[in-house]
Amino acid sequence: MLLPIPFFIFRNMNANLFALFESRFPADRSACCIETHDGLYYSWDDLDRATAKMANLLAALKLPEGARVAVQVEKSPEALFLYLATLRAGYIYLPLNTAYQEAEIDYFVGNAEPAVVVCSSANFGWVSKVAFRHGTKHVFTLDDDRSGSLLSRAAAQPDRFATVARGADELAAILYTSGTTGRSKGAMLTHGNLASNAKTLHAYWGWRSDDVLLHMLPIFHVHGLFVASHGALLAGAKMIWAPKLDMAQILKFLPRCTVMMGVPTYYVRMVQEPRFDDDTCRRMRLFVSGSAPLLMETFDAFRERTGHTILERYGMSETVMLVSNPYDAQDGERIGGTVGKALPGVSVRVVDGDGKPCAAGEIGNVEVRGPNVFKGYWRMPEKTQEEFTADGWFKTGDVGRFGGAIVSQAGERKVPDDYLTIVGRSKDLIISGGYNVYPKEIESFIDEMPGVAESAVIGVPHADFGEAVVAVVVGKPGASLDALSLIGGLKGRIANFKVPKRVHVVDELPRNTMGKVQKNVLRQQFGVL
């Protein structure tokens, strides 16, 4: 017979994400937690004391319950500590892209109404005006050289702090989506959302306490803040911390590392570097790529150069990670062009326009559910309801298929029926002459053509067809691409309605800070035939 659990045990449980990390700190708190690119070392005890000081500072401000702390600063260990301190103090963290300008910050601060805003000293003049205009009472500065008013004020605070108790369903962070169509939406992530995903990835990717993570990603985004940092923190593993992609630092630090996470651009640069080889990767056990599609050419070239197969995965601001190619070979192989299988505890389905399941190989809308799926959009109950089905599945807005085949220079390869391939975003769907055209499919054919480095396919208004297919193509160094020849090369390989009506050859594609091609920018540039 099961005995009831006493109430005082429930009362003493703390689902605060920081409490989970704290429980996994190594026994030796003097061990190195973060080593920076410029030779600084932060121990686990340093992390504990620094977050305690910052948490005490936030507590001393007497902020209201559920207060938001908005942060737009350059990457530094102290910026990570501020995130952890916000959790520890029981408040809600709101990271903001460092590329955002005044009009964008004005919207985010006005929408989220943070009680605290932290910015760089260089931006303090205009950020503080925006913040005070929207009723924010506290504005601090934090710079990547360990200076700023936040650290000055925190230095006087005690270095011990009892982590505030939080329930699994209480908010830990709000992440604003990129907002390529309409206003950005604030995805509300709970302590339980983030903890469940961190623990799942810890097990599925085989994190160990003796791992060393090369951390070169920004920390205002899911990939760098939640996937990479949470992985190391939960494992009690060391991080080597660099502000951004730098090949000299990769060549210097990677031989000491076991895990690296990056966007596709990182791996393209690594393959292009003559000094990068299998010896550089001698201790590595895992390379992860995400946030944007990885070209098959890069996937194959990296494996040929190093002997390592990049692990591709799929996630969103609203869900953190959903799907991953296997880490353990016993769970299956890593297949380029796919994002792999649903993570343990996560459900993924592909459905047609009527919500009916698609057969293997059929393209449809990707929907998900699980403990990692966000609570909803900040102050947008109608939008939240709209983005969930009646039976509780979140509509990702992505288009994909299970199974099917991947086409590459090596030929066509069948994909297992439990592997997901993302075809594109539903908003990028082109309807030409009544036919659905999925840009990713056409891009895969163009990218395999001689002299092509990469491509992006968009739909533009057309008087006869409603929309016409247009391709924007980047050539490889030294290649001379002819638009008419590219169009001719596609005819006979794909249906005529999929063949681009026009091809534009450019030097590079516009991308955001996470490497995603900005198709909204391309539509503005090439939206007229």
PDB file of N, CA and C in Angstrom, residues 6 50 63-64 68 89 104 119 139 188 236 238 243 317 321 330 370 388 396 439 447 459-460 464 481 510 519:
ATOM      1  N   PRO A   6       3.803  13.304   2.996  1.00  0.00           N
ATOM      2  CA  PRO A   6       3.463  14.398   3.905  1.00  0.00           C
ATOM      3  C   PRO A   6       3.511  15.755   3.211  1.00  0.00           C
ATOM      4  N   ALA A  50      28.635  35.039  -7.073  1.00  0.00           N
ATOM      5  CA  ALA A  50      28.248  36.147  -7.950  1.00  0.00           C
ATOM      6  C   ALA A  50      26.732  36.182  -8.158  1.00  0.00           C
ATOM      7  N   LEU A  63      11.058  44.335  -5.730  1.00  0.00           N
ATOM      8  CA  LEU A  63      10.288  44.234  -6.968  1.00  0.00           C
ATOM      9  C   LEU A  63       8.983  43.481  -6.726  1.00  0.00           C
ATOM     10  N   PRO A  64       7.974  43.760  -7.519  1.00  0.00           N
ATOM     11  CA  PRO A  64       6.702  43.044  -7.347  1.00  0.00           C
ATOM     12  C   PRO A  64       6.829  41.582  -7.757  1.00  0.00           C
ATOM     13  N   ARG A  68       9.640  41.318 -14.331  1.00  0.00           N
ATOM     14  CA  ARG A  68      10.497  40.955 -15.440  1.00  0.00           C
ATOM     15  C   ARG A  68      11.804  41.751 -15.383  1.00  0.00           C
ATOM     16  N   ALA A  89      16.461  34.570  -7.781  1.00  0.00           N
ATOM     17  CA  ALA A  89      15.680  35.524  -6.992  1.00  0.00           C
ATOM     18  C   ALA A  89      14.183  35.372  -7.224  1.00  0.00           C
ATOM     19  N   GLU A 104      12.666  48.974 -31.714  1.00  0.00           N
ATOM     20  CA  GLU A 104      12.375  47.605 -31.295  1.00  0.00           C
ATOM     21  C   GLU A 104      12.381  47.482 -29.776  1.00  0.00           C
ATOM     22  N   CYS A 119      21.444  47.234 -19.583  1.00  0.00           N
ATOM     23  CA  CYS A 119      21.953  47.481 -20.932  1.00  0.00           C
ATOM     24  C   CYS A 119      23.447  47.771 -20.863  1.00  0.00           C
ATOM     25  N   VAL A 139      17.311  50.993 -13.986  1.00  0.00           N
ATOM     26  CA  VAL A 139      18.113  50.726 -15.184  1.00  0.00           C
ATOM     27  C   VAL A 139      19.573  50.644 -14.764  1.00  0.00           C
ATOM     28  N   MET A 188       6.187  32.544 -23.251  1.00  0.00           N
ATOM     29  CA  MET A 188       6.357  32.391 -21.803  1.00  0.00           C
ATOM     30  C   MET A 188       6.795  30.970 -21.475  1.00  0.00           C
ATOM     31  N   GLY A 236      27.408  19.812 -14.601  1.00  0.00           N
ATOM     32  CA  GLY A 236      28.531  20.235 -13.769  1.00  0.00           C
ATOM     33  C   GLY A 236      29.809  20.246 -14.580  1.00  0.00           C
ATOM     34  N   LYS A 238      32.630  21.951 -17.449  1.00  0.00           N
ATOM     35  CA  LYS A 238      33.330  23.208 -17.723  1.00  0.00           C
ATOM     36  C   LYS A 238      32.926  23.776 -19.084  1.00  0.00           C
ATOM     37  N   PRO A 243      33.331  35.123 -27.130  1.00  0.00           N
ATOM     38  CA  PRO A 243      32.219  36.034 -27.421  1.00  0.00           C
ATOM     39  C   PRO A 243      31.494  35.732 -28.725  1.00  0.00           C
ATOM     40  N   SER A 317      11.739  28.859 -30.058  1.00  0.00           N
ATOM     41  CA  SER A 317      11.698  29.678 -28.844  1.00  0.00           C
ATOM     42  C   SER A 317      10.574  29.217 -27.926  1.00  0.00           C
ATOM     43  N   MET A 321      14.085  22.396 -27.299  1.00  0.00           N
ATOM     44  CA  MET A 321      14.341  21.335 -28.269  1.00  0.00           C
ATOM     45  C   MET A 321      13.186  20.333 -28.353  1.00  0.00           C
ATOM     46  N   GLN A 330      23.197   3.210 -31.224  1.00  0.00           N
ATOM     47  CA  GLN A 330      22.195   2.175 -31.000  1.00  0.00           C
ATOM     48  C   GLN A 330      20.778   2.705 -31.229  1.00  0.00           C
ATOM     49  N   GLY A 370       4.193  18.384 -25.255  1.00  0.00           N
ATOM     50  CA  GLY A 370       5.120  17.806 -24.295  1.00  0.00           C
ATOM     51  C   GLY A 370       5.369  18.769 -23.152  1.00  0.00           C
ATOM     52  N   PHE A 388      -2.889  26.798 -30.669  1.00  0.00           N
ATOM     53  CA  PHE A 388      -3.044  25.448 -30.129  1.00  0.00           C
ATOM     54  C   PHE A 388      -4.301  24.807 -30.711  1.00  0.00           C
ATOM     55  N   THR A 396       3.435  24.592 -34.774  1.00  0.00           N
ATOM     56  CA  THR A 396       4.761  25.213 -34.852  1.00  0.00           C
ATOM     57  C   THR A 396       4.869  26.252 -35.950  1.00  0.00           C
ATOM     58  N   PRO A 439       9.529  25.896 -50.699  1.00  0.00           N
ATOM     59  CA  PRO A 439      10.846  26.430 -51.081  1.00  0.00           C
ATOM     60  C   PRO A 439      12.015  25.487 -50.804  1.00  0.00           C
ATOM     61  N   ASP A 447      20.865  23.882 -54.750  1.00  0.00           N
ATOM     62  CA  ASP A 447      22.117  23.802 -53.999  1.00  0.00           C
ATOM     63  C   ASP A 447      23.037  22.698 -54.513  1.00  0.00           C
ATOM     64  N   GLY A 459       8.313  33.475 -52.863  1.00  0.00           N
ATOM     65  CA  GLY A 459       7.184  33.712 -53.745  1.00  0.00           C
ATOM     66  C   GLY A 459       6.946  35.203 -53.894  1.00  0.00           C
ATOM     67  N   VAL A 460       6.679  35.652 -55.126  1.00  0.00           N
ATOM     68  CA  VAL A 460       6.395  37.074 -55.364  1.00  0.00           C
ATOM     69  C   VAL A 460       5.063  37.179 -56.115  1.00  0.00           C
ATOM     70  N   ASP A 464      -0.987  36.315 -63.210  1.00  0.00           N
ATOM     71  CA  ASP A 464      -1.651  35.105 -63.709  1.00  0.00           C
ATOM     72  C   ASP A 464      -1.695  33.982 -62.685  1.00  0.00           C
ATOM     73  N   LEU A 481      27.930  32.150 -62.397  1.00  0.00           N
ATOM     74  CA  LEU A 481      26.601  31.577 -62.533  1.00  0.00           C
ATOM     75  C   LEU A 481      25.772  32.372 -63.529  1.00  0.00           C
ATOM     76  N   PRO A 510      20.886  37.686 -46.968  1.00  0.00           N
ATOM     77  CA  PRO A 510      20.734  38.371 -45.675  1.00  0.00           C
ATOM     78  C   PRO A 510      20.362  37.382 -44.576  1.00  0.00           C
ATOM     79  N   LYS A 519      14.035  35.854 -45.332  1.00  0.00           N
ATOM     80  CA  LYS A 519      13.290  35.857 -46.587  1.00  0.00           C
ATOM     81  C   LYS A 519      12.387  37.069 -46.713  1.00  0.00           C
TER      82      LYS A 519
END
